[in-house]
Short mmCIF file of C-alpha atoms in Angstrom, two decimals:
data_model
loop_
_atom_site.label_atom_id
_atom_site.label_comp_id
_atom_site.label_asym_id
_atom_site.label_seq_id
_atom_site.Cartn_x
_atom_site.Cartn_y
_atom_site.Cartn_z
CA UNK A 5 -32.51 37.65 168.62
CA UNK A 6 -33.55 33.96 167.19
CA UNK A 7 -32.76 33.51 164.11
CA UNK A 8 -36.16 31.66 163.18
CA UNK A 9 -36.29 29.18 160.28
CA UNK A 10 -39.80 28.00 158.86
CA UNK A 11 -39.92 25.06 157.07
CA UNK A 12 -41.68 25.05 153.82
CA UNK A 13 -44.24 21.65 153.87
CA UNK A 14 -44.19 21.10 149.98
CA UNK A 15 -40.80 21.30 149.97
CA UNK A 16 -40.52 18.00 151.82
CA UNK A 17 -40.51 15.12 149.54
CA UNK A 18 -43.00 11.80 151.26
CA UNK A 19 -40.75 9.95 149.14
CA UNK A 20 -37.12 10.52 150.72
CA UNK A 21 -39.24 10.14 154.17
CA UNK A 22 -40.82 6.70 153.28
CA UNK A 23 -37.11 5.50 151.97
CA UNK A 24 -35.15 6.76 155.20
CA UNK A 25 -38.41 4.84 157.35
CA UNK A 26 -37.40 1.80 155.04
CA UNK A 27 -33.76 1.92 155.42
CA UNK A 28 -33.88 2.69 159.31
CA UNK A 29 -35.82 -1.01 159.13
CA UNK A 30 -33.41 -2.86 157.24
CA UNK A 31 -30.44 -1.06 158.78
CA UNK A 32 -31.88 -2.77 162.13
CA UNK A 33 -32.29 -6.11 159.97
CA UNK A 34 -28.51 -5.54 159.07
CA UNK A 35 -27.36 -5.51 162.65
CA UNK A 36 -29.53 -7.89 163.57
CA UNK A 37 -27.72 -10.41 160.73
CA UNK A 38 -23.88 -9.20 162.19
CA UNK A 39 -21.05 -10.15 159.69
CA UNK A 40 -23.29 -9.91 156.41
CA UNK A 41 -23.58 -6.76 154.18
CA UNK A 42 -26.54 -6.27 152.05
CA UNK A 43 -27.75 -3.93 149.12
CA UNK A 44 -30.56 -2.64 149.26
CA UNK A 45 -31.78 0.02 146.67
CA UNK A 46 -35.05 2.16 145.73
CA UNK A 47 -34.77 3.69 142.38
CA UNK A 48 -37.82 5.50 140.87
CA UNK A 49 -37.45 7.26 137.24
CA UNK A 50 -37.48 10.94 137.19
CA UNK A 51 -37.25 13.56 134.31
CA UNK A 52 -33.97 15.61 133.55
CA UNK A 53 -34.69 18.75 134.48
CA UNK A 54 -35.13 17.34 138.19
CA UNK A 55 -31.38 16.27 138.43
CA UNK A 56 -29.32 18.86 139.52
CA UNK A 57 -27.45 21.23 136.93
CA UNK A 58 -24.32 20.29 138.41
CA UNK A 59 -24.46 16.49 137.62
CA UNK A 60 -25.59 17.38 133.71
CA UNK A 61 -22.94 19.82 133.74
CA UNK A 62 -20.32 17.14 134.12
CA UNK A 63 -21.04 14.74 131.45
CA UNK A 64 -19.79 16.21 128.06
CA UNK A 65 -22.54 17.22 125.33
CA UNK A 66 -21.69 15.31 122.81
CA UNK A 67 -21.27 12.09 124.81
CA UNK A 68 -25.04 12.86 126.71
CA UNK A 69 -26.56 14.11 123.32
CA UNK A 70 -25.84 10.22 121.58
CA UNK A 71 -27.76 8.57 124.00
CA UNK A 72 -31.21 7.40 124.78
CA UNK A 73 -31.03 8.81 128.05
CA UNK A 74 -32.88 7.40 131.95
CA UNK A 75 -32.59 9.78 134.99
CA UNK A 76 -32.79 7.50 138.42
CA UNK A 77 -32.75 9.04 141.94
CA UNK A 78 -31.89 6.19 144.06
CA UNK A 79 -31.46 5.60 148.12
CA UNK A 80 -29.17 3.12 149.73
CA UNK A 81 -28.24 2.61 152.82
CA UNK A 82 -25.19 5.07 151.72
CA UNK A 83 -27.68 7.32 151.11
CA UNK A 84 -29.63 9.47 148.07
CA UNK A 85 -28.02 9.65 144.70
CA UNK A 86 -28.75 9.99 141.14
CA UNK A 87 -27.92 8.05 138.24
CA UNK A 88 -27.87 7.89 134.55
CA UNK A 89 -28.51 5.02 132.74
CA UNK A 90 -27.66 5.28 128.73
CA UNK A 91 -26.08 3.66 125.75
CA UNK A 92 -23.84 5.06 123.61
CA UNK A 93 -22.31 3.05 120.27
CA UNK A 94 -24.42 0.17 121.73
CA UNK A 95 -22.51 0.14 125.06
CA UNK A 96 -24.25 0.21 128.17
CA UNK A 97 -22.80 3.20 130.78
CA UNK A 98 -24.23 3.93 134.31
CA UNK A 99 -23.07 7.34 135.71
CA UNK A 100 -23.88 8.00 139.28
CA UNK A 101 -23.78 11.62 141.26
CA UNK A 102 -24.31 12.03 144.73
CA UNK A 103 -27.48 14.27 145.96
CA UNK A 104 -25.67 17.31 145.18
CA UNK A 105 -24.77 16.40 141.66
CA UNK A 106 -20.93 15.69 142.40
CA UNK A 107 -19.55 12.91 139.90
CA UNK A 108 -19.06 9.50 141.71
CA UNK A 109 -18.63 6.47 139.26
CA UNK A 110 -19.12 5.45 135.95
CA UNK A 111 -19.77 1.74 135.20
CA UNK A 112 -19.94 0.47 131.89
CA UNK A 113 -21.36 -2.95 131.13
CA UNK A 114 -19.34 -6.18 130.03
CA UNK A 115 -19.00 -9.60 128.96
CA UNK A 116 -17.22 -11.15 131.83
CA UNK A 117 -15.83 -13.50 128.88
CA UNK A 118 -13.78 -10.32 127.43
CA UNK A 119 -11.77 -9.81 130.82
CA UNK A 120 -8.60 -11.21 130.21
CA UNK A 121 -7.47 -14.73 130.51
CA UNK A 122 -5.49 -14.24 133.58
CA UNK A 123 -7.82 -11.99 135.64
CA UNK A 124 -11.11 -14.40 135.00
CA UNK A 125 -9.34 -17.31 136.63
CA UNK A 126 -8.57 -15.04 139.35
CA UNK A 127 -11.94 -14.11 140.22
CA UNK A 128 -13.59 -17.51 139.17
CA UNK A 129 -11.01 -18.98 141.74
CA UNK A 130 -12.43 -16.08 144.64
CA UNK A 131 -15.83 -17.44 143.86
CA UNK A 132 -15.31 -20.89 144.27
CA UNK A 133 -13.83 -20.43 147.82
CA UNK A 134 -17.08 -18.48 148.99
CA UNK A 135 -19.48 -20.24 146.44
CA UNK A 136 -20.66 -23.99 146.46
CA UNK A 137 -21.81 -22.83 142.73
CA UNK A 138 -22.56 -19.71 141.33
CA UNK A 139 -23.30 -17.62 137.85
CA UNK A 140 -22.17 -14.78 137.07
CA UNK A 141 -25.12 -12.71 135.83
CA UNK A 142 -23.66 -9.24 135.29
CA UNK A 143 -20.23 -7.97 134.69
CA UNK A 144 -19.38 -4.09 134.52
CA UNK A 145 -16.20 -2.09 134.73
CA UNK A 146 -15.88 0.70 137.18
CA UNK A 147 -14.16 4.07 137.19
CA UNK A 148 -14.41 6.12 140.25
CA UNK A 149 -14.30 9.62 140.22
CA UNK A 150 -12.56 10.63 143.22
CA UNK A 151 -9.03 11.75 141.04
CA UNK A 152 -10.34 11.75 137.71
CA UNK A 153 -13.14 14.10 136.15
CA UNK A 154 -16.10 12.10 133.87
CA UNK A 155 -14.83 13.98 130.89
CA UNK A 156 -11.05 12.50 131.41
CA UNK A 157 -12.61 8.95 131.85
CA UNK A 158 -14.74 8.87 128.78
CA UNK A 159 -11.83 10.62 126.92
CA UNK A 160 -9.46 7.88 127.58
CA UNK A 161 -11.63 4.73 127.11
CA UNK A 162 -9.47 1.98 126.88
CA UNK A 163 -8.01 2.65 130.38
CA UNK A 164 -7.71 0.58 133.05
CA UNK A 165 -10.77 0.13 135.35
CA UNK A 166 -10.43 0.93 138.79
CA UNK A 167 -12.91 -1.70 140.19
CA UNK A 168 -14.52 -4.63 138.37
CA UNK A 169 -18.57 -5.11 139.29
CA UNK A 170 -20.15 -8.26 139.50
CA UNK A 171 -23.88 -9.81 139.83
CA UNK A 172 -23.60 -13.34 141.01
CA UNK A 173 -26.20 -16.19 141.91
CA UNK A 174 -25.21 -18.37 144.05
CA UNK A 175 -25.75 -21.15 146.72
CA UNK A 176 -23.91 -19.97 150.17
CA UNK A 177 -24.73 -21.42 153.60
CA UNK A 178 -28.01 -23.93 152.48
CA UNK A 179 -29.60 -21.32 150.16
CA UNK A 180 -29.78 -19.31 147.21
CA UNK A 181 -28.94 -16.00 147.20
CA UNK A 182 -27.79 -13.34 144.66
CA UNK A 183 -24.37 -10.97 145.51
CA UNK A 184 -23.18 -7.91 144.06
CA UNK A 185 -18.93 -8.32 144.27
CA UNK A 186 -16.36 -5.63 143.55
CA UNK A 187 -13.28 -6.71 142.67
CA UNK A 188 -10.11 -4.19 142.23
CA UNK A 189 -8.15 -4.23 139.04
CA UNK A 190 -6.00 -7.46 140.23
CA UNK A 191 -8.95 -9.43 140.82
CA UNK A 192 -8.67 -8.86 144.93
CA UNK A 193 -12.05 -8.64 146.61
CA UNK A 194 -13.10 -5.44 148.00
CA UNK A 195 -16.51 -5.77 148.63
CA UNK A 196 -19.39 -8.29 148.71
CA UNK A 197 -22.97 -7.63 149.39
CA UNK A 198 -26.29 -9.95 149.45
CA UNK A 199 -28.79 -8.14 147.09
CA UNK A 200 -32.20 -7.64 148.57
CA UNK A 201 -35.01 -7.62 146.68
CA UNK A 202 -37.54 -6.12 148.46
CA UNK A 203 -41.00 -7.16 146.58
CA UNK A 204 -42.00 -10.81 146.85
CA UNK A 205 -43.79 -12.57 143.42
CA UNK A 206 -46.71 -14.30 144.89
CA UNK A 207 -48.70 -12.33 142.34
CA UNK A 208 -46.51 -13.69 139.34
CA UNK A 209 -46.23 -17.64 141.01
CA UNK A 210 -49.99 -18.14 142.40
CA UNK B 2 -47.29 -6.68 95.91
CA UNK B 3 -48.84 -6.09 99.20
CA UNK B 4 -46.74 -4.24 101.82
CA UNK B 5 -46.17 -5.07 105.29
CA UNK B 6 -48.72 -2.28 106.66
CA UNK B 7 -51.15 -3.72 104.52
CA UNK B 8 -50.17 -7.18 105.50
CA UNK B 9 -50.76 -6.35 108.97
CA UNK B 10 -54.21 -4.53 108.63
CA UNK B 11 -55.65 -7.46 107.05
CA UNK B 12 -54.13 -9.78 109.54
CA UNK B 13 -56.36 -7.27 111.80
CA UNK B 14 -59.11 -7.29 110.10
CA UNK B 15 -59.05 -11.55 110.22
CA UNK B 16 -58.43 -11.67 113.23
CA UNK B 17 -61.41 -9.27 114.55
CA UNK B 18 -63.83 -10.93 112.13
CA UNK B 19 -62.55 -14.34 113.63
CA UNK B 20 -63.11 -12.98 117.14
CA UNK B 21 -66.46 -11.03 116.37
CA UNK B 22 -67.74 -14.27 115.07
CA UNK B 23 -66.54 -16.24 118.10
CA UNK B 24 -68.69 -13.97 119.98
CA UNK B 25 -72.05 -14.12 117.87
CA UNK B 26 -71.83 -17.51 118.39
CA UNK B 27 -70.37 -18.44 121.51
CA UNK B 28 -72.29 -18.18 125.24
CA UNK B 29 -70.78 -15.13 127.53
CA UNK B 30 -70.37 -14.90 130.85
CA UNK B 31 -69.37 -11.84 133.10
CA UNK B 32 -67.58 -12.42 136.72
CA UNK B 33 -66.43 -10.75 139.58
CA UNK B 34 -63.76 -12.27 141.09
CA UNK B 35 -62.14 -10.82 144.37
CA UNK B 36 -59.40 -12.62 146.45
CA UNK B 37 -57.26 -12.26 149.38
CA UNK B 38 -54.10 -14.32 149.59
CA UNK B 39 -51.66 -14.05 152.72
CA UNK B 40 -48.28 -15.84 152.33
CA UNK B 41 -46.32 -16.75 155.56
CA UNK B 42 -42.71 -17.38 155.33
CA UNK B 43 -41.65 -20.13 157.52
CA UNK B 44 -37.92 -19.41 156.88
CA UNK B 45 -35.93 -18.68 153.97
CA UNK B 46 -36.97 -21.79 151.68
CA UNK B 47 -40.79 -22.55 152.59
CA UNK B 48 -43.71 -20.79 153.13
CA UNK B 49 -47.69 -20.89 153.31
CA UNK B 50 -49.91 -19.32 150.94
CA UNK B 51 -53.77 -18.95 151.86
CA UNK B 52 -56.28 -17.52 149.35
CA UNK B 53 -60.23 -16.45 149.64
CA UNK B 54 -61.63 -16.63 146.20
CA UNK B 55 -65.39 -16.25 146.00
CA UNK B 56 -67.01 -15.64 142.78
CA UNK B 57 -69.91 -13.93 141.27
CA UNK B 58 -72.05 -13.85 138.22
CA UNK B 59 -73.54 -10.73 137.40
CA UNK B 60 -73.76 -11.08 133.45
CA UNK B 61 -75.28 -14.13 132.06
CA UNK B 62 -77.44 -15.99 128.91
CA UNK B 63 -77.94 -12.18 127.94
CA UNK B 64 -78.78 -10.42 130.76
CA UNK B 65 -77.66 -9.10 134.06
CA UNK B 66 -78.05 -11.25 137.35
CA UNK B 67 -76.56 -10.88 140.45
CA UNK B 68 -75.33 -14.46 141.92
CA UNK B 69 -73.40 -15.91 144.39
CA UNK B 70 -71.65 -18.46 142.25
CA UNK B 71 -68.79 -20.51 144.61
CA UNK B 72 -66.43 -19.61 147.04
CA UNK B 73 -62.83 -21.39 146.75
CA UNK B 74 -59.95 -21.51 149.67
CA UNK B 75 -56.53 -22.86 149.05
CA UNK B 76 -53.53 -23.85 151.01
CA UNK B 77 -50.27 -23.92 149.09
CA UNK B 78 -47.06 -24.89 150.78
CA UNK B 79 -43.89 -23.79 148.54
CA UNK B 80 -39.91 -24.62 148.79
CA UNK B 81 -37.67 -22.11 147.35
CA UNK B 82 -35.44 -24.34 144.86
CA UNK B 83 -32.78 -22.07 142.94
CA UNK B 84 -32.74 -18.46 143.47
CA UNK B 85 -36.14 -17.61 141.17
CA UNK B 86 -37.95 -21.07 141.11
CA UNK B 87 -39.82 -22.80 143.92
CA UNK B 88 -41.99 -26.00 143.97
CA UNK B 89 -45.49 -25.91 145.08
CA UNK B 90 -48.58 -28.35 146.50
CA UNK B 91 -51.53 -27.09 146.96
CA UNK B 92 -54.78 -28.37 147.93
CA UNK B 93 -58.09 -26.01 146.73
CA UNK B 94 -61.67 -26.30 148.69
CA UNK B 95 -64.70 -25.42 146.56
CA UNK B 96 -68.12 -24.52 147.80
CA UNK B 97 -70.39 -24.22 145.15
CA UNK B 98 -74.03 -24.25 146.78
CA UNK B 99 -74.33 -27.75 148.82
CA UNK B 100 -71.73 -29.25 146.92
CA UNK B 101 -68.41 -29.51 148.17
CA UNK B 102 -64.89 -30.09 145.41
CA UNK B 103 -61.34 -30.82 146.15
CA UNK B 104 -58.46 -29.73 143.74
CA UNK B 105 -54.96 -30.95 144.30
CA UNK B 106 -52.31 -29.05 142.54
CA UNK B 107 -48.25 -29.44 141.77
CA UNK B 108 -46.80 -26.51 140.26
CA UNK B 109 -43.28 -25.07 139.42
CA UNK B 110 -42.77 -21.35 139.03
CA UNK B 111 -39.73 -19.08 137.91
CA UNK B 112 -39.12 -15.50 137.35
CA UNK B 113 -36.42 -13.69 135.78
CA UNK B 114 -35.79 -9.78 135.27
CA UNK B 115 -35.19 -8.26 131.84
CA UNK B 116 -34.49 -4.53 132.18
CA UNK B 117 -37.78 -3.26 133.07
CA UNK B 118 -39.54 -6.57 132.75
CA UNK B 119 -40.29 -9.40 135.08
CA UNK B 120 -41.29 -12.76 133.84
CA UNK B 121 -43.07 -15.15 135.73
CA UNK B 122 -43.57 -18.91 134.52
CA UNK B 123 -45.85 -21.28 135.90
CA UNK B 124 -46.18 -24.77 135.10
CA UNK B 125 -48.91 -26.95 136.98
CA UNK B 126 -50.79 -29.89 137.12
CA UNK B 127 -54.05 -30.30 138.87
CA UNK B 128 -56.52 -32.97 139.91
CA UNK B 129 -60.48 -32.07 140.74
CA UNK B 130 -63.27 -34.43 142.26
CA UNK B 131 -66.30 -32.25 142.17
CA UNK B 132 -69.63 -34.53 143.76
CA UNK B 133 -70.78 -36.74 140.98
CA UNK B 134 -68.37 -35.80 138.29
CA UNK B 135 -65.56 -37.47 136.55
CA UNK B 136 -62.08 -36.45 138.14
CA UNK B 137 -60.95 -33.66 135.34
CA UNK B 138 -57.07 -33.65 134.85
CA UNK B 139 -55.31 -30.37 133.78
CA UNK B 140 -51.78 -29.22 132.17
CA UNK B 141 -51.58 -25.84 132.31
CA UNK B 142 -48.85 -23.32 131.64
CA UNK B 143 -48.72 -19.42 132.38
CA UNK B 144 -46.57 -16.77 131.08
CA UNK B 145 -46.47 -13.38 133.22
CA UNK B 146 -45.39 -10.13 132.87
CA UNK B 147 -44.64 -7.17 135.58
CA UNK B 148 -43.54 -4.17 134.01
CA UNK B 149 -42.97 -1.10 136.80
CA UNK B 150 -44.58 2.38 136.26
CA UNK B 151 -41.45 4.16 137.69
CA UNK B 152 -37.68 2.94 137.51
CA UNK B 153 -36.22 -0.14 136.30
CA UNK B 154 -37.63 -2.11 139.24
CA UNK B 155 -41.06 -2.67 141.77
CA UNK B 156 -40.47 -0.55 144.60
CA UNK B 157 -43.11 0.09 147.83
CA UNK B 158 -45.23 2.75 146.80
CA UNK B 159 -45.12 2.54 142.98
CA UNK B 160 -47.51 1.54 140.47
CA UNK B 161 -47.18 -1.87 137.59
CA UNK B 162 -48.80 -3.07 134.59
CA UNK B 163 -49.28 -6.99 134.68
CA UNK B 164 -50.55 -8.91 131.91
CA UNK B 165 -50.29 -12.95 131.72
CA UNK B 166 -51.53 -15.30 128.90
CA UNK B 167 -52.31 -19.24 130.14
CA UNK B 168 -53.28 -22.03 128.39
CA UNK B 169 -55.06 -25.56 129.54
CA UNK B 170 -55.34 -28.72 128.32
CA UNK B 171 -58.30 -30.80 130.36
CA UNK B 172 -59.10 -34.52 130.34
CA UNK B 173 -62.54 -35.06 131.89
CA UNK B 174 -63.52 -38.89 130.94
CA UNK B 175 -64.27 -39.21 127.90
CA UNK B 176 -63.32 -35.89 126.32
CA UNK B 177 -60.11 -33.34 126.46
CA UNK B 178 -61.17 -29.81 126.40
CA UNK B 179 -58.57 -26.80 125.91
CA UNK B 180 -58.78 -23.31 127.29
CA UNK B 181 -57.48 -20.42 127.03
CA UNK B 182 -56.91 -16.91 129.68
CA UNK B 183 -55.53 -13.66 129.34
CA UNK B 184 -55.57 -11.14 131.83
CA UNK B 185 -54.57 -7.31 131.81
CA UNK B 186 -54.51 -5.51 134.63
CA UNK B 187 -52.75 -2.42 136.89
CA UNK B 188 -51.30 -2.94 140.73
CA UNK B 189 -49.78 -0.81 143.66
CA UNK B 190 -47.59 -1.72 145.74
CA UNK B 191 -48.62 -0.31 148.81
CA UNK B 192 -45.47 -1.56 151.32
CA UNK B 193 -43.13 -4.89 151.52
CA UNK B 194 -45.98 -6.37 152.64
CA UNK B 195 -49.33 -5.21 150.48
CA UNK B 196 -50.22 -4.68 147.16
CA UNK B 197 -53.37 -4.53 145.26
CA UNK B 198 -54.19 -5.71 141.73
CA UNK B 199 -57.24 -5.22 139.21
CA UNK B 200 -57.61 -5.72 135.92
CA UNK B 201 -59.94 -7.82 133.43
CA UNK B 202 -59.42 -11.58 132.81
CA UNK B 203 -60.94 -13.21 129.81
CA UNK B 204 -61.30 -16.87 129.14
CA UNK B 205 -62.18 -18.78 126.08
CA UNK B 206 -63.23 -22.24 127.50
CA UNK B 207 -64.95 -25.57 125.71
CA UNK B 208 -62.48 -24.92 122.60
CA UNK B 209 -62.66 -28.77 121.49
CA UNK B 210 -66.88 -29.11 122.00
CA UNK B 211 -68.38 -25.67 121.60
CA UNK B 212 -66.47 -22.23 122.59
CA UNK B 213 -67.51 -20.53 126.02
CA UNK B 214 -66.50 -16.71 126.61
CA UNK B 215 -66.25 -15.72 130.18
CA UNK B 216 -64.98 -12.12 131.48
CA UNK B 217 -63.50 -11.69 134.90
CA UNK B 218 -63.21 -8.50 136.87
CA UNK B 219 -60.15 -9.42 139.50
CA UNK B 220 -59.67 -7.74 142.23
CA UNK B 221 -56.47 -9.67 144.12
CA UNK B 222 -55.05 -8.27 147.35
CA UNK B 223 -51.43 -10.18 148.40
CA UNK B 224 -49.83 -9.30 151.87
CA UNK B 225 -47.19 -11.42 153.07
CA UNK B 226 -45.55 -11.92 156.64
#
């Protein structure tokens, strides 16, 4: 006997279609350019009671209660995820779950000017080697969630960060460009991606 | 004492008097104003921006018309200068029944990104010959705003709100004029390459020598390559 699966129509969302047409395009872009990474991201604002339960589950009450609370579902070219976007005692926190609601980072937002001495002339030093000039827009701290549940983090908030986050502008080979960095907690690059932004501003210029 | 609600409903009330007597007095105009521009990027630092604008009266000394007013095409060339600004020259062909005009434009533009914001700035200067006219010399300055309908930024398929304000100062020989535009409108972003704006522009012209209302409906389509 076949086991015969029907495929419910409504249940498909136009949406994650359109984004995984997208990506497929600028994946090809990507190995087109060979050597440089790139973010890309689609984020569109949905309500709460579209996350899963799973994801909610993990943040504690009175933490998600305090807040003036914005679901995202986002896609990447790591894929579909969803992410909360709140402030609590007027700090900025990011909490991102993967499509099935299982904890992945929390981010909470900075002044790069309160990292200490030593680690800001480490970075500053990594972005003058790959930088004819840059400025750093945006400067979060980054817990991952791999060993440690969201609860634990939050608990102990003056740990160390696993990662450091950075938005960048900058000038690299003849042009202007902006670059999301991570950096670990010694100030040794991990990661860096060229941000692109998808909608051009002829409306807003001409 | 008067309180602050109070302070702002006669602030209201002034300033709707002020603009209801504008009106009574003032000449009105009503416009429909479609456009197409196409933007070509040459590499990552320049690119060419062509725009159809024709224009039609169909409100006018009181009553409704119907008339083909003008038709206006522009070329733009523009170089990419920090991440968010770019430098532009332009050059703007008028056809306004037999009579031909030529507008030459320089303009600087910027946008940054609040949190759900986008701000556009434009500064520009522009130079008109128009058969048998004066040349006319403008300054004009234009503050924009893109605010997305879903998520913190414009993505393909998503609706905006756009609203700008700009203001002119004109020297035509012998006299400076000012004016004044605001526009409030609603896009789509249909893809990378499309999207679609409308909304209603209104301009207060001839401040300095006798005030001039004039209401636009825009339609602007912008696809780029």
């Amino acid at each position: 006997m076949f086991d015969v699966k029907t495929i419910d129509m409504q249940q498909v969302d136009i949406k994650s279609i359109l984004s995984i047409l997208i990506l497929i395009f600028l994946g090809s872009e990507c190995v087109v350019k060979a050597q440089q990474v790139y973010k890309y991201e689609h984020e569109t604002g949905i309500a709460a009671h579209k996350v899963p339960d799973k994801a909610i589950a993990q943040i504690p009450t009175d933490f998600y209660e305090k807040g003036k609370k914005h679901w995202y579902k986002e896609w990447s070219l790591e894929g579909m995820s969803y992410e909360l976007k709140t402030r609590v005692a007027k700090i900025n926190y990011s909490i991102e779950f993967d499509s099935n609601g299982v904890f992945q980072d929390i981010e909470q937002k900075i002044k790069f000017t309160d990292l200490t001495p030593a680690l800001q002339e480490n970075i500053n030093a990594k972005l003058k080697v790959l930088y004819k000039s840059y400025k750093i827009q945006k400067t979060e701290m980054q817990w991952i969630g791999k060993e440690q549940s969201l609860e634990k983090i939050l608990a102990q908030k003056n740990s160390q960060p696993d990662n450091y986050e950075l938005i960048v502008k900058a000038f690299k080979a003849g042009r202007h460009a902006q670059f999301e960095l991570l950096f670990d907690a010694n100030g040794k690059i991990i990661q860096e991606r060229e941000i692109i932004e998808q909608i051009n501003s002829d409306n807003l210029d001409f | 004492m008067i309180s602050n609600t109070q302070r702002q409903f006669f602030c209201l009330l002034l300033f709707s008097l002020w603009g209801a007597s504008l009106w009574s007095q003032a000449a009105h105009q009503v416009d429909f104003l479609p456009q197409i521009n196409a933007s070509f990027s040459i590499d990552k630092k320049w690119k060419l921006i062509h725009r159809i604008e024709p224009r039609y009266n169909f409100f006018a000394g009181g009553k409704f018309v119907s008339v083909y007013d003008r038709t206006d095409a522009s070329l733009f060339v523009s170089r990419k200068i920090s991440l968010n600004g770019a430098l532009a020259l332009g050059y703007l062909l008028r056809q306004q029944g037999t009579d031909f005009g030529h507008r030459f434009s320089q303009q600087y533009t910027t946008t940054s990104k609040l949190k759900h914001l986008k701000l556009g700035h434009r500064l520009l200067v522009d130079e008109t010959i128009f058969s048998g006219r004066a040349l006319l010399l403008r300054l004009r300055y234009r503050l924009s705003l893109e605010l997305p309908l879903a998520g913190q930024s414009l993505d393909p398929k998503e609706f905006y709100l756009k609203a700008s304000n700009e203001h002119i100062l004109a020297y035509r020989k012998p006299e400076f004029d000012y004016e004044i535009r605001t526009f409030i409108g609603a896009g789509y972003v249909f893809s990378k390459a499309y999207r679609l704006e409308t909304g209603l522009d209104y301009r207060i012209s001839n401040i300095m020598t006798g005030i001039n209302h004039q209401f636009l409906l825009y339609w602007g389509l912008f696809m780029s390559f």
